[in-house]
Coordinates of C-alpha atoms in Angstrom, one line a residue:
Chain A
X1 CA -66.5 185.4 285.3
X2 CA -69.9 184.0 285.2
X3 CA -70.2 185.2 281.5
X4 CA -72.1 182.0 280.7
X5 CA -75.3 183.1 282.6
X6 CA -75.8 186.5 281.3
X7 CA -74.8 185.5 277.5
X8 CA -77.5 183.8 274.8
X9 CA -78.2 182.2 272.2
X10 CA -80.9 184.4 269.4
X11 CA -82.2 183.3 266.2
X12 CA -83.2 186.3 264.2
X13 CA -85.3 186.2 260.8
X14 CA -85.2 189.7 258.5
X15 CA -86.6 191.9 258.0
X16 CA -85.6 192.7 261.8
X17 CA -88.1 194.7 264.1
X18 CA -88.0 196.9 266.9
X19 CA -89.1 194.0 269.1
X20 CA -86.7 191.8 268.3
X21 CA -84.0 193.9 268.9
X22 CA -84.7 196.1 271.9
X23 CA -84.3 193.4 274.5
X24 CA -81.0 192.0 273.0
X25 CA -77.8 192.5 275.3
X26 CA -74.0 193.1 273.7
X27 CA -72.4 189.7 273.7
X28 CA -75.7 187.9 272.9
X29 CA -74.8 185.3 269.9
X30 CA -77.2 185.7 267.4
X31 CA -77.9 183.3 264.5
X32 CA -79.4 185.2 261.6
X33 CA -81.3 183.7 258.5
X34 CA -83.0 185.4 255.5
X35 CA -82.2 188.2 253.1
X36 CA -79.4 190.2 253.1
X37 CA -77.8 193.2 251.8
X38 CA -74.0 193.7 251.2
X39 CA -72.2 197.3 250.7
X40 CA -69.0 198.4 251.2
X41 CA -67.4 201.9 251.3
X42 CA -68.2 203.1 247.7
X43 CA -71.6 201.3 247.8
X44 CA -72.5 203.4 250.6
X45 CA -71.3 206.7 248.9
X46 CA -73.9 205.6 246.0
X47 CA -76.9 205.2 248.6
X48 CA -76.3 208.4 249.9
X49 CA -76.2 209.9 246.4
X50 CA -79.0 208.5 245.2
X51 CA -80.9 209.6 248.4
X52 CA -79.7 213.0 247.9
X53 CA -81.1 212.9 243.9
X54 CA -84.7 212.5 246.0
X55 CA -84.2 208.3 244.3
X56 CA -84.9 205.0 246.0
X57 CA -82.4 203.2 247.1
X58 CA -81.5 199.8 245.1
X59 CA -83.4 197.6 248.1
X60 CA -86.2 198.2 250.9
X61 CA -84.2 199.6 253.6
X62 CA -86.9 199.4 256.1
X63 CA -86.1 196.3 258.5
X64 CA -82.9 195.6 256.5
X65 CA -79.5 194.3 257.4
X66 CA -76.0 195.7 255.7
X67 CA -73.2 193.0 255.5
X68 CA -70.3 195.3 255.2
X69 CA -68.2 192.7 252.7
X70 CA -66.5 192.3 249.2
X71 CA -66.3 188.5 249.0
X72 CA -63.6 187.4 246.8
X73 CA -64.6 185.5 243.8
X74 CA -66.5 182.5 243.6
X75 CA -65.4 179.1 242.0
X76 CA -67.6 177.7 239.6
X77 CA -70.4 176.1 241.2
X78 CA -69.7 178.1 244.4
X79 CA -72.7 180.7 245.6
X80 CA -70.1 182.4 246.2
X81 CA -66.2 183.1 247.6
X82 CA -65.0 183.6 251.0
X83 CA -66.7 186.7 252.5
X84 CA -65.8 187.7 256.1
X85 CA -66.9 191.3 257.1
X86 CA -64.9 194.2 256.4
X87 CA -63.7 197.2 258.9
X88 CA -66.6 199.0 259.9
X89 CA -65.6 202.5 260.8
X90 CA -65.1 203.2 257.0
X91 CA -69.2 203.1 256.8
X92 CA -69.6 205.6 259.7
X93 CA -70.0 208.2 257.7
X94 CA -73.3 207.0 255.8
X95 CA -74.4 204.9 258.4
X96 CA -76.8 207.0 260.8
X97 CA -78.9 208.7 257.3
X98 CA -79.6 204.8 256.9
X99 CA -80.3 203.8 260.5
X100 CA -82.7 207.1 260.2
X101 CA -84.6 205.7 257.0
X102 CA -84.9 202.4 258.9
X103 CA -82.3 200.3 258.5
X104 CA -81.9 197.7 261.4
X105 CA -78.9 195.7 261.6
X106 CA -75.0 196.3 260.3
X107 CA -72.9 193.4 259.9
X108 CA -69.2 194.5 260.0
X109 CA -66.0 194.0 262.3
X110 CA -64.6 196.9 264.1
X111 CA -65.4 199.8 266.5
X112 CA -68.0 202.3 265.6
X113 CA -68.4 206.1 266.0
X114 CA -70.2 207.7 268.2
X115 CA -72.9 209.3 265.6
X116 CA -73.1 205.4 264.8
X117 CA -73.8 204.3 268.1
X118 CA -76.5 207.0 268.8
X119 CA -78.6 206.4 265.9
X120 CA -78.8 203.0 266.8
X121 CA -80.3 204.1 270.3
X122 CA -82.2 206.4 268.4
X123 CA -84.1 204.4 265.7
X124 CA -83.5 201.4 267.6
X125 CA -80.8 199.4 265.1
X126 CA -78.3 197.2 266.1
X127 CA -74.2 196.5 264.8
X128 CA -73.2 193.0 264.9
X129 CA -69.7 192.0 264.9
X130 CA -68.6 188.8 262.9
X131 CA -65.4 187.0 263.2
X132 CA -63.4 188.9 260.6
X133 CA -60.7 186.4 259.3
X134 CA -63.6 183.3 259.4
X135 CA -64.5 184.2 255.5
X136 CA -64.7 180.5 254.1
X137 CA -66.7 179.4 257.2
X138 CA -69.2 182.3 257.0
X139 CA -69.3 181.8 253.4
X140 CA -70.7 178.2 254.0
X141 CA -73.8 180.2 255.7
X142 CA -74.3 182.0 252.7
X143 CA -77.0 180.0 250.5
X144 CA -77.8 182.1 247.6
X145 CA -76.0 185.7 246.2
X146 CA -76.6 187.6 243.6
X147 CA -76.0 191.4 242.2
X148 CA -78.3 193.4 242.5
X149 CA -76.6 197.2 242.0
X150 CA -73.7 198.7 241.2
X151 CA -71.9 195.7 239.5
X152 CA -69.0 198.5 238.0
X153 CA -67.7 198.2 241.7
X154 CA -66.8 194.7 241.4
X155 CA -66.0 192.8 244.8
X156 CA -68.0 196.1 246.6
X157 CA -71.3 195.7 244.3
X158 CA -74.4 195.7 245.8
X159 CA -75.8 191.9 246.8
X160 CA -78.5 190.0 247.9
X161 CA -78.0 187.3 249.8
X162 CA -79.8 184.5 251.6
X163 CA -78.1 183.2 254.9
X164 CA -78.8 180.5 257.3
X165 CA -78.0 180.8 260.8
X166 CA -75.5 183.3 260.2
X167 CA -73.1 183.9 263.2
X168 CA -72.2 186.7 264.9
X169 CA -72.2 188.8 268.3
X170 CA -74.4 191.9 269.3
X171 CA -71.6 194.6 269.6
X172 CA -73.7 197.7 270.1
X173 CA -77.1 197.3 270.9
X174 CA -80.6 199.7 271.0
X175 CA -79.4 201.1 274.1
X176 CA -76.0 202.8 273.2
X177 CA -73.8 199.9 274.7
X178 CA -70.6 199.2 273.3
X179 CA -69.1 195.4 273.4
X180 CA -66.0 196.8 272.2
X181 CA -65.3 198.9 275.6
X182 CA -67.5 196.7 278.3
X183 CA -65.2 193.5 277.5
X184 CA -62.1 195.3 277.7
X185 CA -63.1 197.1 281.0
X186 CA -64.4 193.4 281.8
X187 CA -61.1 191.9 281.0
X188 CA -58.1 194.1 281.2
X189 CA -55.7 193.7 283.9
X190 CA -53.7 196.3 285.6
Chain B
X1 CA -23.3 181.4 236.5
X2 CA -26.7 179.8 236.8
X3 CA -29.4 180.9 234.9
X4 CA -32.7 181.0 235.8
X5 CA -35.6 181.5 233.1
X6 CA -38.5 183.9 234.6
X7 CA -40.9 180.9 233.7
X8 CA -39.7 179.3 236.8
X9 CA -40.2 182.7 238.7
X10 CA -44.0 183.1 237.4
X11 CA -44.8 179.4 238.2
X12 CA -43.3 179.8 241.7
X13 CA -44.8 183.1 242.5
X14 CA -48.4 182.0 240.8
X15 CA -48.6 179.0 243.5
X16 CA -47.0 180.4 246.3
X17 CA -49.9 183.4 246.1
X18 CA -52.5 180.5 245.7
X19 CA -51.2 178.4 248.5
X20 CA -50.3 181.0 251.5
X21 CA -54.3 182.5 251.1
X22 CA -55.3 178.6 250.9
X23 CA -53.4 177.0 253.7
X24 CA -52.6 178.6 256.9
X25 CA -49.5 178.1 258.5
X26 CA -49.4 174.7 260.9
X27 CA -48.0 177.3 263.5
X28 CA -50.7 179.3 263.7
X29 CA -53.4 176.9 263.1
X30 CA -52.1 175.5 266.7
X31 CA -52.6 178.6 268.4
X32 CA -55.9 178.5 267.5
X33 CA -56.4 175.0 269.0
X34 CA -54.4 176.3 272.3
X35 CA -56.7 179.2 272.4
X36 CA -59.9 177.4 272.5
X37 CA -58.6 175.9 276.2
X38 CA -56.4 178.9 277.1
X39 CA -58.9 181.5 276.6
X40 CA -61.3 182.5 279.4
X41 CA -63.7 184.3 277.6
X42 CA -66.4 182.0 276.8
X43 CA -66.7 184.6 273.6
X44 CA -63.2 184.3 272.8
X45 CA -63.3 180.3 272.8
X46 CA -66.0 180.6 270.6
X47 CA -64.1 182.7 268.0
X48 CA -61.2 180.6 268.3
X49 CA -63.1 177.9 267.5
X50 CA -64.7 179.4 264.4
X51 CA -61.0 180.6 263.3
X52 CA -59.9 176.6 263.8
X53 CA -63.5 175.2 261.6
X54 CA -62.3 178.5 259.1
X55 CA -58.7 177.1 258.0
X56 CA -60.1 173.6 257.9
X57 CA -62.9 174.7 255.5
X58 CA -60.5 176.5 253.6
X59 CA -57.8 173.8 253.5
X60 CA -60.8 170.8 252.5
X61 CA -62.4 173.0 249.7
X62 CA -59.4 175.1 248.7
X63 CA -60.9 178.4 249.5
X64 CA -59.1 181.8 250.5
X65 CA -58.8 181.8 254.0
X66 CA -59.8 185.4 254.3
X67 CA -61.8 187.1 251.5
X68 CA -59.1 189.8 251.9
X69 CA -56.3 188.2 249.9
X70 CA -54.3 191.3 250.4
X71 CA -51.6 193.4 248.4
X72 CA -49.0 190.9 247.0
X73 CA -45.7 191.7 249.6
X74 CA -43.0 189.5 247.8
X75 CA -40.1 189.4 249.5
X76 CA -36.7 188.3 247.0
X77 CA -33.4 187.0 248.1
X78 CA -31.1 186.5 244.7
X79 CA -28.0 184.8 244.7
X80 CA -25.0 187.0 243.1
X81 CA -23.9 183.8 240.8
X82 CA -27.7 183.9 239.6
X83 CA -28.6 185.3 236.4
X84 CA -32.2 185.9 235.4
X85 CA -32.7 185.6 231.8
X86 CA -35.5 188.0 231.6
X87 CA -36.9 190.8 234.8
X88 CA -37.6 190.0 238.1
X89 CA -39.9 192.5 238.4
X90 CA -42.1 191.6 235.4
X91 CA -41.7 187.9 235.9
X92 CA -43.4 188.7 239.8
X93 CA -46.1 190.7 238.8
X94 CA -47.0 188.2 236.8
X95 CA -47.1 185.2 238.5
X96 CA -49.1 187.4 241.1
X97 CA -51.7 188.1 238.4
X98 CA -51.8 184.7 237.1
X99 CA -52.3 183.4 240.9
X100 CA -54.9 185.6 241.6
X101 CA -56.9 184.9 238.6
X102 CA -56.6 181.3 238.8
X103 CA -56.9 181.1 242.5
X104 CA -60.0 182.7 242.5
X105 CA -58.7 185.6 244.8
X106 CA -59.5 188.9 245.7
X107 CA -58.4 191.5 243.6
X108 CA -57.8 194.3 245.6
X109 CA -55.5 196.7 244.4
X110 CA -56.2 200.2 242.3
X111 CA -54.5 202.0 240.2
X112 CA -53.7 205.5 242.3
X113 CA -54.5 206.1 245.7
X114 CA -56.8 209.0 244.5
X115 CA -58.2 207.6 241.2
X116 CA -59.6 204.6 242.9
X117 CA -59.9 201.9 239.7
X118 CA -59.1 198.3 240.0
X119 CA -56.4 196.8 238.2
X120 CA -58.1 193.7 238.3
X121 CA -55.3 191.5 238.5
X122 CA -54.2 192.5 242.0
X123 CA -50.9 193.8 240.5
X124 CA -48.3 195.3 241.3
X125 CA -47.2 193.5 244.1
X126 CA -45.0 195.3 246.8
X127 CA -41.6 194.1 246.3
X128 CA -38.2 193.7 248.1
X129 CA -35.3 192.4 246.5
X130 CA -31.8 191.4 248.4
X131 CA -28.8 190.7 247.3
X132 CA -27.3 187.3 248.9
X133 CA -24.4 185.2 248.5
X134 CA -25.0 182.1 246.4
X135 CA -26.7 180.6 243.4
X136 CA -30.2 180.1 244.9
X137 CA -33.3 182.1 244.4
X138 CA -35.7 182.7 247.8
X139 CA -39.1 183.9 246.9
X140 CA -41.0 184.7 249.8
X141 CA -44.8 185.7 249.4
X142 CA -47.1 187.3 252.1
X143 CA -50.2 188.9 251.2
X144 CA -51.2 191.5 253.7
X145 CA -54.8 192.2 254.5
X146 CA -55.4 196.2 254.8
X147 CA -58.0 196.0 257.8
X148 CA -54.7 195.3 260.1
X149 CA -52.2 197.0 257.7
X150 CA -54.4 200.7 258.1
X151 CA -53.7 200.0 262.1
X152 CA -49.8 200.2 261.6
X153 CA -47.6 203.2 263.0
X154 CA -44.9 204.6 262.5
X155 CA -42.8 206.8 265.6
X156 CA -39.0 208.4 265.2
X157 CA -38.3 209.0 269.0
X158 CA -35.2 210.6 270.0
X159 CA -32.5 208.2 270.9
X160 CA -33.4 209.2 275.0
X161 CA -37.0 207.5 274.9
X162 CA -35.1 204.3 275.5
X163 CA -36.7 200.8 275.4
X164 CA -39.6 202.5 278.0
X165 CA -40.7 204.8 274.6
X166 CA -40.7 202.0 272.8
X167 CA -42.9 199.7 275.0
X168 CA -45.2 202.6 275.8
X169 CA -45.8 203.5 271.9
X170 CA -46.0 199.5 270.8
X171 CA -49.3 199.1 273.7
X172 CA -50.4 202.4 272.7
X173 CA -50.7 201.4 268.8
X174 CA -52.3 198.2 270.3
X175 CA -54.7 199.3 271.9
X176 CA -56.2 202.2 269.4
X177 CA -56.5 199.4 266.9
X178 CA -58.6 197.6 269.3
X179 CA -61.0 195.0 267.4
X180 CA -60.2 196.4 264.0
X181 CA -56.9 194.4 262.6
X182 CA -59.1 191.2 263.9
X183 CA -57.1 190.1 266.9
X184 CA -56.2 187.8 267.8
X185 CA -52.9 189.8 266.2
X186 CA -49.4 189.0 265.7
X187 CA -47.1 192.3 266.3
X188 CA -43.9 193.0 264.1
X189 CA -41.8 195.6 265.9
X190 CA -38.8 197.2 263.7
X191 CA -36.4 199.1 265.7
X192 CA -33.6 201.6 264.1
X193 CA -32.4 202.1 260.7
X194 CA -34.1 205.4 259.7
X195 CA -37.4 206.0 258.7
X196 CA -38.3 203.9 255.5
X197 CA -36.2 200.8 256.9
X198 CA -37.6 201.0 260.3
X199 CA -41.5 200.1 258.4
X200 CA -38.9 197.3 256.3
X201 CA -37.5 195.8 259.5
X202 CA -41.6 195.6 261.3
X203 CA -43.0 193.9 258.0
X204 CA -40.0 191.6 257.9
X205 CA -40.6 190.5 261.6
X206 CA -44.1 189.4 260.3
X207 CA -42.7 186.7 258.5
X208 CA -41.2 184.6 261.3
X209 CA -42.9 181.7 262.3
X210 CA -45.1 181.6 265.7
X211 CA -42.3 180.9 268.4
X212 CA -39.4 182.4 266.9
X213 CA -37.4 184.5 269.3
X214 CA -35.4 186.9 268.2
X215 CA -31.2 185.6 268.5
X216 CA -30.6 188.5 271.2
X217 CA -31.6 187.5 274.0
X218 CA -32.3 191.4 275.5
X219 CA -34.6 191.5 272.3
X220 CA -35.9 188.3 272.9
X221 CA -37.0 188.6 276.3
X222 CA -38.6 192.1 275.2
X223 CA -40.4 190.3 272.5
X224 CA -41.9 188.1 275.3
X225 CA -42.4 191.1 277.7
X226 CA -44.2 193.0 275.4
X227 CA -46.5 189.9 274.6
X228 CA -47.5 189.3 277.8
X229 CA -48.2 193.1 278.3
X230 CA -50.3 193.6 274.9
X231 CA -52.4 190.2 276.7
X232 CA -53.3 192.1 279.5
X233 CA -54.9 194.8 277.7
X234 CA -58.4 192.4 277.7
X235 CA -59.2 193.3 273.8
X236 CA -59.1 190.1 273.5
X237 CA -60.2 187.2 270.1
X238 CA -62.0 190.0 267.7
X239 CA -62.0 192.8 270.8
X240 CA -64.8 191.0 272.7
X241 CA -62.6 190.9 275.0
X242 CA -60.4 188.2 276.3
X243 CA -56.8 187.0 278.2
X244 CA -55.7 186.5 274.1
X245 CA -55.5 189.3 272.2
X246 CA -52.0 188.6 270.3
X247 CA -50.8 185.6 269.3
X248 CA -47.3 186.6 269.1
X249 CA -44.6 189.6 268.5
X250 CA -41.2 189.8 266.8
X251 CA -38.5 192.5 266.7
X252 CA -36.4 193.2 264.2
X253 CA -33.5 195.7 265.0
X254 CA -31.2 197.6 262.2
X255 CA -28.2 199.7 263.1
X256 CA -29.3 204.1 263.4
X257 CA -27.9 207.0 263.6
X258 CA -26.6 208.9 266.7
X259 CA -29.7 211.0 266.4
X260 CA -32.6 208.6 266.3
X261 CA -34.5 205.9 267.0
X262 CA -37.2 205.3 265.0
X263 CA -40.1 202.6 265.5
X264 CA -42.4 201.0 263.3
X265 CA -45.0 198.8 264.5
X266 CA -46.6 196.6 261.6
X267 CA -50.1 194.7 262.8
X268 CA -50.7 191.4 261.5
X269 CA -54.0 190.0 261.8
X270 CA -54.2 186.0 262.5
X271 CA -54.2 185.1 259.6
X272 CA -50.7 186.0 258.8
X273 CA -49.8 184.5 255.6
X274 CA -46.5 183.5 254.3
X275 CA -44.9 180.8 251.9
X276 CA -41.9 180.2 250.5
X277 CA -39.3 178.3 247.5
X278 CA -35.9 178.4 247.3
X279 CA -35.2 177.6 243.3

């Protein structure tokens, strides 16, 4: 396996653009820094309400990233609690009307649908897996959080967060690849 | 007759919930070491390493582990010369609360399935209460994160699907949860009973330690059969794929009926959590 010659290092900056996605392969480790958005499943069922009541959404979705996470609660002092990503597939719904509007990069753990993975082939958007389970290391990436929607929802409000050099790996990139099912192929034996 | 006040019980469970999401079980922490030089994947190194930096950050600056602190499984063994001057139940449920509030942990539970409000104390906790010889109390605690719990199944197979049935369905429910119980996983296989205890006997195999074969040695070498098969599927550390997708499985077997066999297969994701007092 020569996996080391084909996979790289990125450091991305939001708001994310068509060109800094496009040439990005699945398996490319990326390092993101700047703002942030986090929603979870009943955030996501407000976006899509408040899109469908002709509003605007609680943040400039255009070039923005989604951190599918509900952080436990911080200590004081702490910006805030452990906060690895959360199982994807429960966004798929809602994703692709986001990913339409302009959304760029998802932030979750987990396999994504179909619908999901076109729109991001589409509208050019990518989904990012992070290492679920790695919540207090990720949350010592995070430099500032606050609420900025939805704070009846608790550990699923709607947050704004800075990060630095955020890890994570391109699972399913602009052109309709899939991580999830090249690395098995890659690495299953019969 | 020794009494035990529920004071004891609320202390005990209140720490116990703190501790198993702050400090990660010694045998798990050295899979994650083994699996930064036993995995291939260059990926997969790279995640064990991050899951080896994670327990340290969260042992150093007593943080959860995971941000999912799970539903509160508390698992009871009570002496039948021990009295409890008060209830168990009650006494539990609030020790969980207390823990969770004071341990700065997730609370994750709502009220009805349906009518989705938080309780905001991450009570009640899921419990299981045995009856054992003796005058000690055993409180076991594992809080079980739902992103590997919603990949559990549950089979009853007619008793002629023998041991092949039962290999076939535990890969099968391995590899449609794929990446999403955040493998690398450990597998807890209950075999027989009927079709509540089967799920009993799966989550009760979660709480072995890494390494801990089961007593039979037919069940045993399947445990280790069925590891090395779920290995070769090449999910891999978070499904990047990768030689190392579970770090371990245990089976748990219960006497059935003449007309069944069920099978439960409970995921665990790595960071399965478990600590316990004997008062």
């Amino acid at each position: 396996m020569n996996e080391k010659s084909v996979k790289k290092t990125v450091k991305l900056t939001t708001p994310l653009k068509n060109e800094d996605l496009v040439n990005l392969k699945i398996g490319d480790k990326i390092l993101l820094t700047g703002i942030i958005y986090t929603g979870r499943d009943a955030a996501h069922q407000k976006f899509i309400d408040t899109l469908n009541r002709g509003e605007k959404l609680p943040f400039e979705i255009e070039g923005s990233v989604i951190y599918y996470v509900g952080p436990a609660p911080a200590k004081p002092g702490e910006v805030i609690g452990s906060a690895g990503p959360t199982t994807s597939y429960r966004m798929d719904k809602f994703a692709p009307e986001l990913i339409k509007l302009g959304l760029k990069g998802m932030i979750g753990k987990g396999k994504r649908s179909k619908e999901v993975i076109e729109a991001c082939k589409k509208y050019k958007s990518v989904y990012f897996g992070a290492t679920g389970g790695a919540a207090a290391l990720i949350a010592s990436r995070i430099k500032s959080s606050k609420i900025i929607a939805y704070e009846d929802l608790g550990p699923e409000a709607v947050r704004e967060m800075y990060v630095e050099d955020f890890p994570m790996i391109v699972v399913n990139n602009t052109s309709g690849e899939d991580l999830y099912e090249e690395g098995k192929r890659k690495w299953k034996e019969l | 007759m020794r009494i035990i006040e529920t004071s004891k019980i609320v202390e005990e469970v209140e720490k116990l919930c703190i501790n198993s999401n702050y400090y990660l079980g010694e045998d798990i922490i050295f899979k994650y070491k083994e699996g930064i030089t036993k995995e291939e994947s260059e990926t997969g190194k790279e995640i064990f390493e991050q899951l080896y930096e994670n327990a340290k950050i969260a042992k150093d600056f007593k943080k959860p582990i995971c941000q999912d602190t799970g539903m509160a499984v508390v698992f009871v063994e009570l002496g039948e010369e021990v009295h409890i001057n008060g209830n168990l139940e009650t006494a539990i449920n609030e020790g969980v609360a207390k823990g969770y509030k004071k341990g700065y942990l997730r609370k994750s539970i709502v009220k009805d399935p349906l009518f989705r409000e938080n309780t905001n104390d991450n009570t009640p906790a899921v419990i299981h209460i045995s009856i054992v010889k003796g005058d000690k109390l055993k409180i076991v605690v594992a809080p079980k994160g739902f992103g590997s719990e919603n990949m559990s199944q549950i089979k009853m197979f007619p008793p002629a699907a023998g041991v092949e049935g039962i290999k076939e369905f535990v890969l099968k429910v391995v590899e449609e949860a794929g990446p999403n119980p955040c493998p690398p996983i450990i597998v807890g296989v209950g075999i027989g009973g009927n079709f509540e205890h089967s799920a009993l006997l799966a989550k009760k195999a979660l709480l072995r330690n890494i390494g801990d074969r089961n007593k039979n040695s037919y069940y045993s070498e399947l445990e280790i059969e069925l590891l090395e098969k779920i290995n070769r599927l090449g999910i891999g550390p978070q499904g990047f794929g990768g030689k190392i997708t579970a770090l371990d499985l245990f089976i748990e077997t219960y006497p059935t009926h003449i007309a069944g066999m069920p099978v439960a297969v409970n995921i665990g994701c790595h960071v399965n959590r478990h600590k316990e007092v004997l008062i």
